[in-house]
Short mmCIF file of C-alpha atoms in Angstrom, two decimals:
data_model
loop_
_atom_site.label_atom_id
_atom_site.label_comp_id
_atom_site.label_asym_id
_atom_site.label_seq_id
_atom_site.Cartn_x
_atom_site.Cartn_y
_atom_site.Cartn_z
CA UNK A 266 48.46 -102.15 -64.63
CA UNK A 267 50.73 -100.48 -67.26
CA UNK A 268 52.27 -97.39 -66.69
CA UNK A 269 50.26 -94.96 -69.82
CA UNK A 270 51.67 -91.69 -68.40
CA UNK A 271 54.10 -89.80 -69.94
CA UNK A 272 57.09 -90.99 -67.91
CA UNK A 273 57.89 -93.15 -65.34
CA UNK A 274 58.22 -91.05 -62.58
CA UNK A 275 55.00 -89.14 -62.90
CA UNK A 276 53.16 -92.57 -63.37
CA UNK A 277 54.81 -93.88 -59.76
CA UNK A 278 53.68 -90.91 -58.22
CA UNK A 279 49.69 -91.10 -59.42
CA UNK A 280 49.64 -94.86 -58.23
CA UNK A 281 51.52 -94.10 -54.81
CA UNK A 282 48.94 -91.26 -54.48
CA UNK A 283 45.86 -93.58 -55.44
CA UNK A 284 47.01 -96.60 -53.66
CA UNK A 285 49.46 -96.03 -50.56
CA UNK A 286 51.68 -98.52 -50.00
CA UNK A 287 53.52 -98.69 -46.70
CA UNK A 288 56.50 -101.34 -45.95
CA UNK A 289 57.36 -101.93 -42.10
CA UNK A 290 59.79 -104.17 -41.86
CA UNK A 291 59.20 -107.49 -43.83
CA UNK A 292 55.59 -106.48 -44.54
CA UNK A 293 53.69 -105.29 -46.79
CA UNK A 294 50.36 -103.31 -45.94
CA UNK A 295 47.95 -101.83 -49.45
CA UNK A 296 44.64 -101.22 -49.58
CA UNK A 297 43.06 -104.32 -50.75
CA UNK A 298 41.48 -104.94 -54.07
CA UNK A 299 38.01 -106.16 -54.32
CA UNK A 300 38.80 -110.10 -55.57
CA UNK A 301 41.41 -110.09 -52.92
CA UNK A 302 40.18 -113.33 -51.62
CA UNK A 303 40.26 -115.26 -54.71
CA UNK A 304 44.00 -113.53 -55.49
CA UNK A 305 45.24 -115.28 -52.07
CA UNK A 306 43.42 -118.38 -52.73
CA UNK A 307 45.39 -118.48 -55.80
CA UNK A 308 48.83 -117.47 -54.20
CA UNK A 309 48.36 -120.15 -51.39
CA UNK A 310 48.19 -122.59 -54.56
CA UNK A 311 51.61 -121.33 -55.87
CA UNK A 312 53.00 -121.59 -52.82
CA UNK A 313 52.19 -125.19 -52.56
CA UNK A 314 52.99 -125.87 -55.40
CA UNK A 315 56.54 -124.69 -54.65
CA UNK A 316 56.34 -121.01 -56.14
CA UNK A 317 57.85 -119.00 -52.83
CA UNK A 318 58.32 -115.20 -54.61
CA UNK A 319 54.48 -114.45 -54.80
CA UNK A 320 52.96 -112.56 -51.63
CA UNK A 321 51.98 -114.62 -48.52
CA UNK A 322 49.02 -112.96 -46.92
CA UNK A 323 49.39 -112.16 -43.38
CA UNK A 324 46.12 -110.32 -42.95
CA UNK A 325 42.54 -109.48 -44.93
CA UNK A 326 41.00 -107.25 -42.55
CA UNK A 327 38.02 -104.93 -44.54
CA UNK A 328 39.61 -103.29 -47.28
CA UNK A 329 43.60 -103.63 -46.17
CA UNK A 330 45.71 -106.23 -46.80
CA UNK A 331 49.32 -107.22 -45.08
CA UNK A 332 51.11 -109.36 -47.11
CA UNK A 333 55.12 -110.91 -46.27
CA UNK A 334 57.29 -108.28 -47.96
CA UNK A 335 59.69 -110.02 -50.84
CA UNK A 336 63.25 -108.99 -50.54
CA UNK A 337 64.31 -107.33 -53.98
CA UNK A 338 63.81 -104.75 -56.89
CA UNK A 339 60.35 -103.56 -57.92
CA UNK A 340 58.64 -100.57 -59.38
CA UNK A 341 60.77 -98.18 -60.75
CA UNK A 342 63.77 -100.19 -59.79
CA UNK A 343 63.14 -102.79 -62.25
CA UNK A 344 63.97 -101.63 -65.25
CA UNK A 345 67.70 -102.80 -65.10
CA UNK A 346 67.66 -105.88 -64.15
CA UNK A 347 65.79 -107.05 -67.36
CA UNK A 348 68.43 -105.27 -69.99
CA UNK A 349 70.10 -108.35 -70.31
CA UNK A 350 69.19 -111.73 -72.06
CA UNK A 351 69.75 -113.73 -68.58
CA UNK A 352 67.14 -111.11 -66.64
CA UNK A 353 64.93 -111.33 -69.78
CA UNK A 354 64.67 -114.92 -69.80
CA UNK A 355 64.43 -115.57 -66.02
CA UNK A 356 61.27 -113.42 -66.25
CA UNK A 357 59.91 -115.50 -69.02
CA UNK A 358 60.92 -118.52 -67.33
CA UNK A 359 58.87 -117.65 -63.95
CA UNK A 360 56.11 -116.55 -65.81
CA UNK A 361 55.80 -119.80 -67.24
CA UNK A 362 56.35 -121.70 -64.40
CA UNK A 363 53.10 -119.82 -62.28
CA UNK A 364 51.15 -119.90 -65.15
CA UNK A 365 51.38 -123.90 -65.86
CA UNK A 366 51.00 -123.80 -61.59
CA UNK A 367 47.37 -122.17 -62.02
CA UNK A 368 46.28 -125.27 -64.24
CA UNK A 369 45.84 -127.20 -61.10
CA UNK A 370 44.26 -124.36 -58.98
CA UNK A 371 40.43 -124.94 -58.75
CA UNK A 372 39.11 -121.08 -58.08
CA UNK A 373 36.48 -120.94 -54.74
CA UNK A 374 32.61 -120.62 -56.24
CA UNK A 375 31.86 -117.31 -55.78
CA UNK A 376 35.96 -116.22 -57.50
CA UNK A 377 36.24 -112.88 -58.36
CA UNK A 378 38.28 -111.69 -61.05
CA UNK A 379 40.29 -108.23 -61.81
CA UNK A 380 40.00 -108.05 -65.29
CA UNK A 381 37.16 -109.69 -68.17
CA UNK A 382 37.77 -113.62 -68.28
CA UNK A 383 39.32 -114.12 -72.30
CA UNK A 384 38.10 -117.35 -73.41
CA UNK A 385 40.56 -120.09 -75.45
CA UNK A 386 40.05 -120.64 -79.36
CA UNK A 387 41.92 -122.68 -81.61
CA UNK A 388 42.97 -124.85 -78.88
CA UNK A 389 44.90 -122.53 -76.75
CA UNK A 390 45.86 -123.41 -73.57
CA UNK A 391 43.93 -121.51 -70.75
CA UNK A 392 45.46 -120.67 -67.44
CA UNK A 393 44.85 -118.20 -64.49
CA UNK A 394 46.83 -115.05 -65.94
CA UNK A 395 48.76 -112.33 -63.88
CA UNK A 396 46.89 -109.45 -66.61
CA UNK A 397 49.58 -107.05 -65.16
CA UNK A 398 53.24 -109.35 -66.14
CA UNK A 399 55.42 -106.03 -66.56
CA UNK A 400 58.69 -105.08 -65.20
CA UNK A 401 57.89 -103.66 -62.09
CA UNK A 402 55.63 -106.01 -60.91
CA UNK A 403 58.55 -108.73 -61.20
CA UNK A 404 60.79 -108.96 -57.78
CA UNK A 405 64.33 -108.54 -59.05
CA UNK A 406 67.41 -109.77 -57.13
CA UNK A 407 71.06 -109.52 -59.27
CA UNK A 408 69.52 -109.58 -62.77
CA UNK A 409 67.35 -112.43 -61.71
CA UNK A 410 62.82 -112.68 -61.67
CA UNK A 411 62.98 -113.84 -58.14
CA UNK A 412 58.88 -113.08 -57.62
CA UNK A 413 55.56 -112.12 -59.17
CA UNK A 414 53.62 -109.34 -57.07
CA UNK A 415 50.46 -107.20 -57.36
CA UNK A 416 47.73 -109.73 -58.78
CA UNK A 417 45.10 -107.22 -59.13
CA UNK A 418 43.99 -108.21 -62.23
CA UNK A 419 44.12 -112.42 -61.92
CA UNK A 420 41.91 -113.69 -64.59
CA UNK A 421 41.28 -116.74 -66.34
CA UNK A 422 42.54 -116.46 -70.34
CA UNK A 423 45.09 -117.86 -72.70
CA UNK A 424 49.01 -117.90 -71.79
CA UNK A 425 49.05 -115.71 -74.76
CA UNK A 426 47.60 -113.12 -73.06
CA UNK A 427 50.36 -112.70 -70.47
CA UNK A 428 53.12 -113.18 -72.88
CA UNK A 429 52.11 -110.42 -75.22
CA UNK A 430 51.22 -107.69 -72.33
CA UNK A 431 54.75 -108.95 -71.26
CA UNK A 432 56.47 -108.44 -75.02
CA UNK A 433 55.63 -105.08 -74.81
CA UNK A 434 57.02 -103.74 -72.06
CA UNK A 435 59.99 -106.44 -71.32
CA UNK A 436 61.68 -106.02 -75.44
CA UNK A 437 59.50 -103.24 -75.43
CA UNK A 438 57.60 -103.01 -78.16
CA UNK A 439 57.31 -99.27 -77.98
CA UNK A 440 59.19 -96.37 -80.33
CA UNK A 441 62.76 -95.65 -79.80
CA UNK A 442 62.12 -92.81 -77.75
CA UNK A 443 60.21 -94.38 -75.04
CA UNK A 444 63.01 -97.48 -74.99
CA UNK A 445 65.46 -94.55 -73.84
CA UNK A 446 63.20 -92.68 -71.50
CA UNK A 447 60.88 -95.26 -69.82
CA UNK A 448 63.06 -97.95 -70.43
CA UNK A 449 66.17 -96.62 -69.35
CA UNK A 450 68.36 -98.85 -72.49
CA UNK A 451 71.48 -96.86 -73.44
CA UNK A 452 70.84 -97.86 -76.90
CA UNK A 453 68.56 -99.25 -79.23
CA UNK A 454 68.44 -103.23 -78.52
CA UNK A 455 67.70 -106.11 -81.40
CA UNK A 456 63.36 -106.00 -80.68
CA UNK A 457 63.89 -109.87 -82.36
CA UNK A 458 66.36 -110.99 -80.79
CA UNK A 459 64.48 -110.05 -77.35
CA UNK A 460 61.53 -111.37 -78.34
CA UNK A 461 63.23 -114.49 -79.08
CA UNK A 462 64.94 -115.03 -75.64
CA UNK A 463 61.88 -114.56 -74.00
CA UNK A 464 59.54 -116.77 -76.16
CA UNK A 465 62.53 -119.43 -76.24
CA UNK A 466 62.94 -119.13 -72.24
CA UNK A 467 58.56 -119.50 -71.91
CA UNK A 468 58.78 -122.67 -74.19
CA UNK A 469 56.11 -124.37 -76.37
CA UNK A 470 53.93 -121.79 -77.22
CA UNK A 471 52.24 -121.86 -80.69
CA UNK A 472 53.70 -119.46 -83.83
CA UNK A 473 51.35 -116.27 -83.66
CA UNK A 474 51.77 -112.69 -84.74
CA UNK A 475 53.57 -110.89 -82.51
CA UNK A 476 52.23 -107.49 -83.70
CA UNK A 477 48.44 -108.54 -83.45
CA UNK A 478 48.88 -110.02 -80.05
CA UNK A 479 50.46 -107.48 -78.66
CA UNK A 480 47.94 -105.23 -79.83
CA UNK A 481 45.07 -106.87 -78.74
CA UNK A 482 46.13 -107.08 -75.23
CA UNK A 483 46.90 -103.34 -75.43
CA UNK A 484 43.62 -102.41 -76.84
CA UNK A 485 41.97 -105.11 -74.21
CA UNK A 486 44.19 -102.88 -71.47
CA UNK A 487 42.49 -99.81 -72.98
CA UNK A 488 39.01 -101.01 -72.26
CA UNK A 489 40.15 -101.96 -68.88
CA UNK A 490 41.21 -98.50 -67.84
CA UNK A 491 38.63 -96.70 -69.78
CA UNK A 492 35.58 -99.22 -67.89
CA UNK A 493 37.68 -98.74 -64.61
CA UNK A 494 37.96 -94.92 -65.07
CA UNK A 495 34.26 -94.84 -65.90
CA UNK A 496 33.79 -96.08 -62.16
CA UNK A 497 35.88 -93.47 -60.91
CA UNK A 498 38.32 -95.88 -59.39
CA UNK A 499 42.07 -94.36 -59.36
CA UNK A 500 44.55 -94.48 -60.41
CA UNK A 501 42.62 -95.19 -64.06
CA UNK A 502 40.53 -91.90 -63.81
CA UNK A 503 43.78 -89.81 -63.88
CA UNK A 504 45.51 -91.54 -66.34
CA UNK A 505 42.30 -91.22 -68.35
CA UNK A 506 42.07 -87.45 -67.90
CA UNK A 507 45.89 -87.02 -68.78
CA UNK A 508 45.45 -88.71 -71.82
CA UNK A 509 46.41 -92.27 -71.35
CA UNK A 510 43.92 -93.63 -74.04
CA UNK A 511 44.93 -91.32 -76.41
CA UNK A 512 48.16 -92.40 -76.53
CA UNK A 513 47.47 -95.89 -76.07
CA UNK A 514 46.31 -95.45 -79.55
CA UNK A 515 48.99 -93.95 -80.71
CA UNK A 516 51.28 -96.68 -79.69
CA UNK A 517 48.76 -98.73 -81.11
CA UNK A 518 49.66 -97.65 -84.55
CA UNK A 519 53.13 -97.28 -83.83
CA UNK A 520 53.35 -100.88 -83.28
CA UNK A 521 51.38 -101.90 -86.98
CA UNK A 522 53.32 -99.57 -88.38
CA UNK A 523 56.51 -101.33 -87.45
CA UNK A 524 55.40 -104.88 -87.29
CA UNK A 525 58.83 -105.39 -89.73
CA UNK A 526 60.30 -104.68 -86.89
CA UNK A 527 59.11 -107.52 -84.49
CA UNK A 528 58.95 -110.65 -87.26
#
């Protein structure tokens, strides 16, 4: 899920410590999530359906998973490859590509999901969403979205609700500050013009606020992490005790505030 520490590198290191990844050779071994079988059901889909960058599972055993390892940039390596309009929009355009995938996916009867189901109004389309469609859970290979990894929080809601999470950290819809720091841009870019390659690249998505969305999804990621902290699961407890929803609603009113901005 988003990264709500203050930095990158300090954010890396909680999730690491929480969930230890180790990669031997071309795979991929992670402690499993709890709706891990309904996340693989899912990916087998994609990959029928022709989507190869999502994770192949190798083995479920208990509460590890090995999946095939995805040649590329991820995590803190990601950041780069999405400065520029063609990285931007190949991340939109994969996004859009698994999520009109899921339409055809029917989930096994007993599916688990990662995050609360959001249900459609106003006629919105609903598909099977990612919840977590940042930067570093992209594969990146020479500026390009090559794959879609870590699916811990697959649940059914509108497309909206994967574009927005994505808006805010792919533009990024956070203060100038963290667009230098986290975000690693050597200067300021155009927020619209951004926002408009990726919504262009996604295609045929309804006019909506672009403010309001993304700050229901954050405020929906809030209630995530604070629920999930609640349980004691980590990495949320940590990020909870170092602040994390704090500043969530700071950003929170840093976006309103500069809506302008974004329209």
């Amino acid at each position: 899920m988003d990264e709500p520490l203050d930095g990158v590198d300090g954010a890396e290191q909680v999730n690491r410590d929480a969930r230890p990844v180790t990669i031997d050779g071309d795979t991929v071994t992670r402690p499993a999530p709890a709706n891990a079988a309904t996340i693989h059901d899912l990916l087998q889909h994609l990959r029928d359906q022709g989507i190869v960058g999502v994770p192949e599972l190798l083995r479920l055993e208990g509460d590890t998973e090995t999946v095939r390892f995805i040649e590329g940039d991820s995590g803190g390596d990601a950041w780069y490859h999405q400065h520029t309009d063609d990285g931007l929009a190949s991340a939109a355009r994969l996004l859009r590509r698994v999520h009109d995938a899921t339409t055809t996916w029917t989930p096994p009867p007993n599916a688990e999901w990662g995050a609360p189901a959001v249900a459609a109004h106003n006629g919105e389309d609903l598909v099977y969403c990612h919840g977590d469609p940042g930067p570093w859970n992209f594969v990146w290979r020479d500026n390009e979205a090559i794959g879609l990894i870590d699916w811990d929080y697959l649940h059914p809601a509108p497309r909206l609700s994967d574009v927005a999470y994505a808006l805010r950290w792919f533009v990024p819809v956070r203060c100038d500050e963290f667009v230098r720091d986290w975000h690693h841009f050597p200067e300021i870019p155009d927020r619209r013009h951004r926002i408009q390659v990726f919504l262009d690249a996604y295609g045929d998505l309804p006019d909506f606020d672009i403010a309001e969305a993304v700050v229901r999804r954050m405020q929906a990621v809030s209630d995530l992490v604070s629920h999930l902290a609640e349980l004691g699961q980590e990495p949320q407890r940590t990020w909870v005790a170092q602040g994390a929803l704090e500043q969530n609603t700071v950003e929170i009113a840093w976006v309103r505030d500069h809506r302008a901005d974004f329209t």
